[in-house]
Short mmCIF file of N, CA and C in Angstrom, two decimals:
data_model
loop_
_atom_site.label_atom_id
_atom_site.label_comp_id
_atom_site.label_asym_id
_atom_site.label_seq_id
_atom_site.Cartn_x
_atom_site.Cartn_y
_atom_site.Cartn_z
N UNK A 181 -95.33 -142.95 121.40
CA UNK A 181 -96.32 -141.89 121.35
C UNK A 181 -96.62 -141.51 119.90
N UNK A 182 -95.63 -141.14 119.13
CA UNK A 182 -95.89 -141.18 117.41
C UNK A 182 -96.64 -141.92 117.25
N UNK A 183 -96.35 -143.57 117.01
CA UNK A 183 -97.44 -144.17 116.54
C UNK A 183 -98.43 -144.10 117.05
N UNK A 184 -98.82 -144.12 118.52
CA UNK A 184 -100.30 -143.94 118.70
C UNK A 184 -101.25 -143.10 118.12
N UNK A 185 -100.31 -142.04 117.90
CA UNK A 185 -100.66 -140.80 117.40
C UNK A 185 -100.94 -140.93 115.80
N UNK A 186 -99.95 -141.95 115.05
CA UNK A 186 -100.34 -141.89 113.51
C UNK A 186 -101.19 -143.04 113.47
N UNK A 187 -101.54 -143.97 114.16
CA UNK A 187 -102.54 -145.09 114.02
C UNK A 187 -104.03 -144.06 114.53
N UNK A 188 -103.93 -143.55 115.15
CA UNK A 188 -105.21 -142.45 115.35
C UNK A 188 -105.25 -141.58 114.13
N UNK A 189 -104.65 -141.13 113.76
CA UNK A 189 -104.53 -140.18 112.24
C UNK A 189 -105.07 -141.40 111.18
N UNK A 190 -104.14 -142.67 110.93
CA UNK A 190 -103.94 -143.10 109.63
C UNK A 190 -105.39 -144.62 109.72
N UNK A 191 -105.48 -144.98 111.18
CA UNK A 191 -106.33 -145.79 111.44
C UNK A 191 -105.84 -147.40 111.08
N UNK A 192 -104.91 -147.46 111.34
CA UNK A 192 -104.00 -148.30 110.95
C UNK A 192 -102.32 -148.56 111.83
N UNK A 193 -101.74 -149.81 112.19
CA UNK A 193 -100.41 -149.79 112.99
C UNK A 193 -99.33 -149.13 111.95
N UNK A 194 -98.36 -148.98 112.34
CA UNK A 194 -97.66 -148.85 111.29
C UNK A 194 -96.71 -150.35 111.13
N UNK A 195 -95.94 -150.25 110.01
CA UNK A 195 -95.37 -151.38 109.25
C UNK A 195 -94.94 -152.35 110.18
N UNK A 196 -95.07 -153.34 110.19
CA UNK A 196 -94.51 -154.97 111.09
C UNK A 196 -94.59 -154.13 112.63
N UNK A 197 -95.33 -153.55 112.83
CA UNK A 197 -96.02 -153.18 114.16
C UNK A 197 -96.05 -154.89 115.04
N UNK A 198 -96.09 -156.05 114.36
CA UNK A 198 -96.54 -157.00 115.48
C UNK A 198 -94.70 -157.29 115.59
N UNK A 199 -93.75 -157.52 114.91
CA UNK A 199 -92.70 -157.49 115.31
C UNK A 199 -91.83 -156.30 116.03
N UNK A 200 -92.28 -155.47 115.97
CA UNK A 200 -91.70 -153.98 116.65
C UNK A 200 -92.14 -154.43 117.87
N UNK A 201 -93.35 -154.49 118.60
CA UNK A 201 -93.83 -154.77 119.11
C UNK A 201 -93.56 -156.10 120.08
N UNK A 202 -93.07 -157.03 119.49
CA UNK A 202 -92.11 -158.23 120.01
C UNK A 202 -91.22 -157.92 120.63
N UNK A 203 -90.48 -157.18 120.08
CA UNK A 203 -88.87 -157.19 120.16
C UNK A 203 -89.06 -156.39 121.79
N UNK A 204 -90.13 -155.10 121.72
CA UNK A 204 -90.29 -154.45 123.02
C UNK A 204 -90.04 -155.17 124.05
N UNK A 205 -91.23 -155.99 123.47
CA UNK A 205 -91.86 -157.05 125.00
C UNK A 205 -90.61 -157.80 125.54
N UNK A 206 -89.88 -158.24 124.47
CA UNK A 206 -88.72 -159.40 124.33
C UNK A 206 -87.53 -158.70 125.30
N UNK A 207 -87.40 -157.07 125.36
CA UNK A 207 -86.42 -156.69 126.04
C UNK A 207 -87.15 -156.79 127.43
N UNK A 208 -88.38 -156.05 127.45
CA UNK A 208 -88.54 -155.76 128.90
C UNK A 208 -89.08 -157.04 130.04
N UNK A 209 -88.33 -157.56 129.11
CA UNK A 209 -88.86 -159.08 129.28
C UNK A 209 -87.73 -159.94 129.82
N UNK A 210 -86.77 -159.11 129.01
CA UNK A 210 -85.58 -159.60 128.87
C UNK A 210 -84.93 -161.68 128.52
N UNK A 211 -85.92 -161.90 127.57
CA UNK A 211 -85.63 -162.98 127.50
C UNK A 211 -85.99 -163.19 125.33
N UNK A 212 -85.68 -164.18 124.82
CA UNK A 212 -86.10 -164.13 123.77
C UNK A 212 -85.81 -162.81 122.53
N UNK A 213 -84.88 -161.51 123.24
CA UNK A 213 -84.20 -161.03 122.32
C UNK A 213 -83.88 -160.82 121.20
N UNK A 214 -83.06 -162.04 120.80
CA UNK A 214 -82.29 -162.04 119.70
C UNK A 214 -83.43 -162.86 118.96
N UNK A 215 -84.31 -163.72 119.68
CA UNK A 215 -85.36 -164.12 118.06
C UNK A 215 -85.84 -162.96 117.93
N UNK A 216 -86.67 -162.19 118.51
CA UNK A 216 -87.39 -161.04 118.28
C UNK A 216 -86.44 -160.50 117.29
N UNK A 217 -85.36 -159.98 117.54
CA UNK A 217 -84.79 -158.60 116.80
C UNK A 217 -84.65 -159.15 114.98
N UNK A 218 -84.07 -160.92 115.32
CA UNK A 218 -84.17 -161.58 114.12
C UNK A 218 -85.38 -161.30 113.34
N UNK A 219 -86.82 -161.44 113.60
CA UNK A 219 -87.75 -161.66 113.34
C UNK A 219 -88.07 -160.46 112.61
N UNK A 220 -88.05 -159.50 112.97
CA UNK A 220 -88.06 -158.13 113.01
C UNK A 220 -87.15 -157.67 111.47
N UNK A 221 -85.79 -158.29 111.51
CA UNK A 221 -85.02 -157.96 110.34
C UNK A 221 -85.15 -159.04 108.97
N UNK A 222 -86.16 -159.68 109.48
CA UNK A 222 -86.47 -160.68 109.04
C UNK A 222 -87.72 -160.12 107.57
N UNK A 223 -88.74 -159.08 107.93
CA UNK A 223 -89.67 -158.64 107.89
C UNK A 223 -89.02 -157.02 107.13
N UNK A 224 -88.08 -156.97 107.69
CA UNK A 224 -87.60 -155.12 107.05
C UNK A 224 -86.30 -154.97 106.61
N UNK A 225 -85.23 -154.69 107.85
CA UNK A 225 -83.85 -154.75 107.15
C UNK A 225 -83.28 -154.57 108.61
N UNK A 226 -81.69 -154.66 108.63
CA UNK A 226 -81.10 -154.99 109.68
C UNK A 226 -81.18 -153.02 110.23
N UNK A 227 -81.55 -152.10 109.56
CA UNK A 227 -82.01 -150.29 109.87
C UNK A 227 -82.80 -150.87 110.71
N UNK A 228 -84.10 -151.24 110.12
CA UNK A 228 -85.14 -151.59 111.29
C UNK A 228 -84.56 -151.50 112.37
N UNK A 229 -83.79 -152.51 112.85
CA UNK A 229 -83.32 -153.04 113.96
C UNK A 229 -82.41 -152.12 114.73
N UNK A 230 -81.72 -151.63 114.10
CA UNK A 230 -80.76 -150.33 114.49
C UNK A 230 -81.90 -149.85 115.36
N UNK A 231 -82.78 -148.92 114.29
CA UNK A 231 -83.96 -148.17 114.76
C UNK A 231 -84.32 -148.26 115.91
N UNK A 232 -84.89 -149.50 116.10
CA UNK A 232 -86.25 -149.76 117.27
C UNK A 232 -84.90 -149.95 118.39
N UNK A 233 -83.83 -150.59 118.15
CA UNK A 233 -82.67 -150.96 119.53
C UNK A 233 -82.53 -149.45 119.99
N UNK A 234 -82.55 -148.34 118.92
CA UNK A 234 -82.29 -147.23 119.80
C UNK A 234 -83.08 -146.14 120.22
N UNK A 235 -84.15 -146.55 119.88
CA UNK A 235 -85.50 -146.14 120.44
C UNK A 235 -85.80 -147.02 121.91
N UNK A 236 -85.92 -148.08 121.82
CA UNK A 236 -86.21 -149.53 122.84
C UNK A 236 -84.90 -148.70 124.37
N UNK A 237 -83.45 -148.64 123.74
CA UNK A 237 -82.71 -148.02 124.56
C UNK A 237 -82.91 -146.79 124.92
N UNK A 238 -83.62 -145.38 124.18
CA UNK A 238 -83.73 -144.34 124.39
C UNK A 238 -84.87 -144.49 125.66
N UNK A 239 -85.98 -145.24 125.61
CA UNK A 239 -86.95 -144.98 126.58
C UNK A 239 -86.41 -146.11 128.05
N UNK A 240 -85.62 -146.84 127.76
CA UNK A 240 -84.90 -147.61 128.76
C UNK A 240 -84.55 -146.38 129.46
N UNK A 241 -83.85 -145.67 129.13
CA UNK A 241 -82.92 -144.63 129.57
C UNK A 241 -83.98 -143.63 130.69
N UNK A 242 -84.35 -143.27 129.60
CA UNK A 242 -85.37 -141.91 130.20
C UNK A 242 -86.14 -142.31 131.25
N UNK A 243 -86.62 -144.02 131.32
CA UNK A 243 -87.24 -144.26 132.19
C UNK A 243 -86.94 -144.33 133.65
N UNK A 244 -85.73 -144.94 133.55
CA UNK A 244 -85.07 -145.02 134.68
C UNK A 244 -84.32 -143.69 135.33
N UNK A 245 -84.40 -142.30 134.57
CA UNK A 245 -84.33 -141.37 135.28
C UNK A 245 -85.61 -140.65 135.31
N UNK A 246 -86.62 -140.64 134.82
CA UNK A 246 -87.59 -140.30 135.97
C UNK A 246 -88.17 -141.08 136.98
N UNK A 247 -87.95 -142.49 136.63
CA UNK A 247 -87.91 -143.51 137.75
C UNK A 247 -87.15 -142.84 139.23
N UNK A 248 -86.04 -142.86 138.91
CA UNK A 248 -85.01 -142.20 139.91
C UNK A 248 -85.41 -140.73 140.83
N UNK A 249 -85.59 -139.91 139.65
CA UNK A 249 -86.36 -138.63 140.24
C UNK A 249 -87.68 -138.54 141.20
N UNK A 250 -88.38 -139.71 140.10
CA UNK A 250 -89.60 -139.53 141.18
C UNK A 250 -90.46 -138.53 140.30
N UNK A 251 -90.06 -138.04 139.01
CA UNK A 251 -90.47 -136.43 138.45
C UNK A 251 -91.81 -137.07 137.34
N UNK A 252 -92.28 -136.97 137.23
CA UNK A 252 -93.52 -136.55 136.51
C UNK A 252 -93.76 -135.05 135.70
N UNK A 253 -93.45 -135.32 134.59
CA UNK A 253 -94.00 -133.84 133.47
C UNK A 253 -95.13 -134.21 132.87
N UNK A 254 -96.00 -133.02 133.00
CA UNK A 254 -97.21 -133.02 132.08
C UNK A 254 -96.48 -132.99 130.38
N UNK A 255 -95.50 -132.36 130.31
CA UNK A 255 -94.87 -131.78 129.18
C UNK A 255 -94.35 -132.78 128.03
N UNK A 256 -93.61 -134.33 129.30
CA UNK A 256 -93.40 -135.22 128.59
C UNK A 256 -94.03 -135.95 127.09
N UNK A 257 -95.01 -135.94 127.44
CA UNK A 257 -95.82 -136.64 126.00
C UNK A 257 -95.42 -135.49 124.90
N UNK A 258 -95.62 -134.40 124.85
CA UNK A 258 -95.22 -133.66 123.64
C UNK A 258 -93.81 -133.67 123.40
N UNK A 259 -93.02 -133.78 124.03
CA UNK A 259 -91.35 -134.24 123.54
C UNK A 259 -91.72 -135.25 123.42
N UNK A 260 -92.06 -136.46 123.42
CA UNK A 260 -92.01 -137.40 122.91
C UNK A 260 -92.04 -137.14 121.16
N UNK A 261 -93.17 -136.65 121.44
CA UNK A 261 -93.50 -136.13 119.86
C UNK A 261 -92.91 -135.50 119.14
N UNK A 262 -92.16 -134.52 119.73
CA UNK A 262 -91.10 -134.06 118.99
C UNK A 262 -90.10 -135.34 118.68
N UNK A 263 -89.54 -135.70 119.20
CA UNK A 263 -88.39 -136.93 119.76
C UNK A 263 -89.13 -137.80 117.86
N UNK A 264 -90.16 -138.07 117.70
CA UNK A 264 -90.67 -138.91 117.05
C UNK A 264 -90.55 -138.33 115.58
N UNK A 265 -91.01 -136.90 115.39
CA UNK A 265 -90.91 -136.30 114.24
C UNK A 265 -89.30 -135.82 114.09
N UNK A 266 -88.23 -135.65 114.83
CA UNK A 266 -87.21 -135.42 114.18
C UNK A 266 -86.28 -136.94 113.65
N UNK A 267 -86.62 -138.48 114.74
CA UNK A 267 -86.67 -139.44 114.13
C UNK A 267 -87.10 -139.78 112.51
N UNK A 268 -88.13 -139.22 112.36
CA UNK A 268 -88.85 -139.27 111.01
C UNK A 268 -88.45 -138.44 110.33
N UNK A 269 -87.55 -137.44 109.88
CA UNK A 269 -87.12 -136.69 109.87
C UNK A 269 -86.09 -137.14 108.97
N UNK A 270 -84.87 -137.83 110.27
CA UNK A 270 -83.59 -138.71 109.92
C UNK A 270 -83.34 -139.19 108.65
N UNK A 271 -85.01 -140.58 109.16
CA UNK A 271 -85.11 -141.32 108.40
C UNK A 271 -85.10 -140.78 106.84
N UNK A 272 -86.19 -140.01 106.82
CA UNK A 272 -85.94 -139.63 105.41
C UNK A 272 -84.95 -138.81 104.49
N UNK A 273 -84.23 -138.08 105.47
CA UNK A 273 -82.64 -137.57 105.19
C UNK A 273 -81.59 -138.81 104.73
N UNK A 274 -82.15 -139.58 105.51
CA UNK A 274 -81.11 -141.10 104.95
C UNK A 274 -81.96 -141.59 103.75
N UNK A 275 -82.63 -141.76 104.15
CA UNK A 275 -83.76 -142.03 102.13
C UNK A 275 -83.56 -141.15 101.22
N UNK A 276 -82.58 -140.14 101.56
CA UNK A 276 -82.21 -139.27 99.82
C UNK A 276 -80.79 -139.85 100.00
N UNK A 277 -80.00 -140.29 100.77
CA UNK A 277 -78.61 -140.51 100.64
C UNK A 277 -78.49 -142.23 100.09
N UNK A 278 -79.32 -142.78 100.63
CA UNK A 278 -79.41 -144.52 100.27
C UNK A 278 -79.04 -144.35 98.74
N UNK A 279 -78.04 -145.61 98.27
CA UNK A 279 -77.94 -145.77 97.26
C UNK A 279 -78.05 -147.71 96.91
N UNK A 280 -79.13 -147.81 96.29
CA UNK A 280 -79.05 -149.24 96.33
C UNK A 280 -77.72 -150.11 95.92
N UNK A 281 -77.11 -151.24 96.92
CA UNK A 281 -76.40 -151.90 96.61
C UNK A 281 -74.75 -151.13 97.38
N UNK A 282 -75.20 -150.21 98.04
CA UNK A 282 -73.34 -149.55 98.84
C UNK A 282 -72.75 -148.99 97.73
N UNK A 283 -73.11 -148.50 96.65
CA UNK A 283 -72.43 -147.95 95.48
C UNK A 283 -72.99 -146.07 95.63
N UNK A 284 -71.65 -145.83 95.85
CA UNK A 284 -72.01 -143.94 95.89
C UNK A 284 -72.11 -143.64 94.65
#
């Protein structure tokens, strides 16, 4: 939902969008995996991959319990959004701590 939301803002995917994008398909697909995720860290860094595995798992999750429920929220899409900006958030909390090379 973020990105849809910043490709509507910025008019543009965001970064290796066609490998993010792989790796999705590759789970719910469940086949081809591990090239995807390769491909993917291939293009960014093995974070990337962290990233999208626990995003890819976060909506695995959620899905299958409103799957289960049966529940439908109008409300959902805006937590998403939240969900997306405190992600972004993280990220950049870890971008003041990164120190190139593992040296504190």
């Amino acid at each position: 939902m973020a990105y849809v939301a910043g490709e509507a803002i910025l008019g543009e995917k965001p970064p290796h969008w066609e490998e993010l994008s792989a790796l999705g398909r590759a789970v719910a697909l469940k086949e081809g995996v591990y090239e995807a995720a390769e491909a993917l860290k291939a293009v960014s860094n093995e974070h990337a991959v962290y990233d999208a595995s626990g995003i890819i798992g976060f909506f695995a999750s959620i899905t299958k319990i409103v799957d289960f429920t049966g529940h439908y929220s109008d409300t959902f899409p805006s937590r998403l959004e939240r969900v997306g900006a405190v992600l972004n958030g993280a990220r950049y909390i870890r971008s003041l701590a990164w120190v190139p090379g593992g040296q504190e």
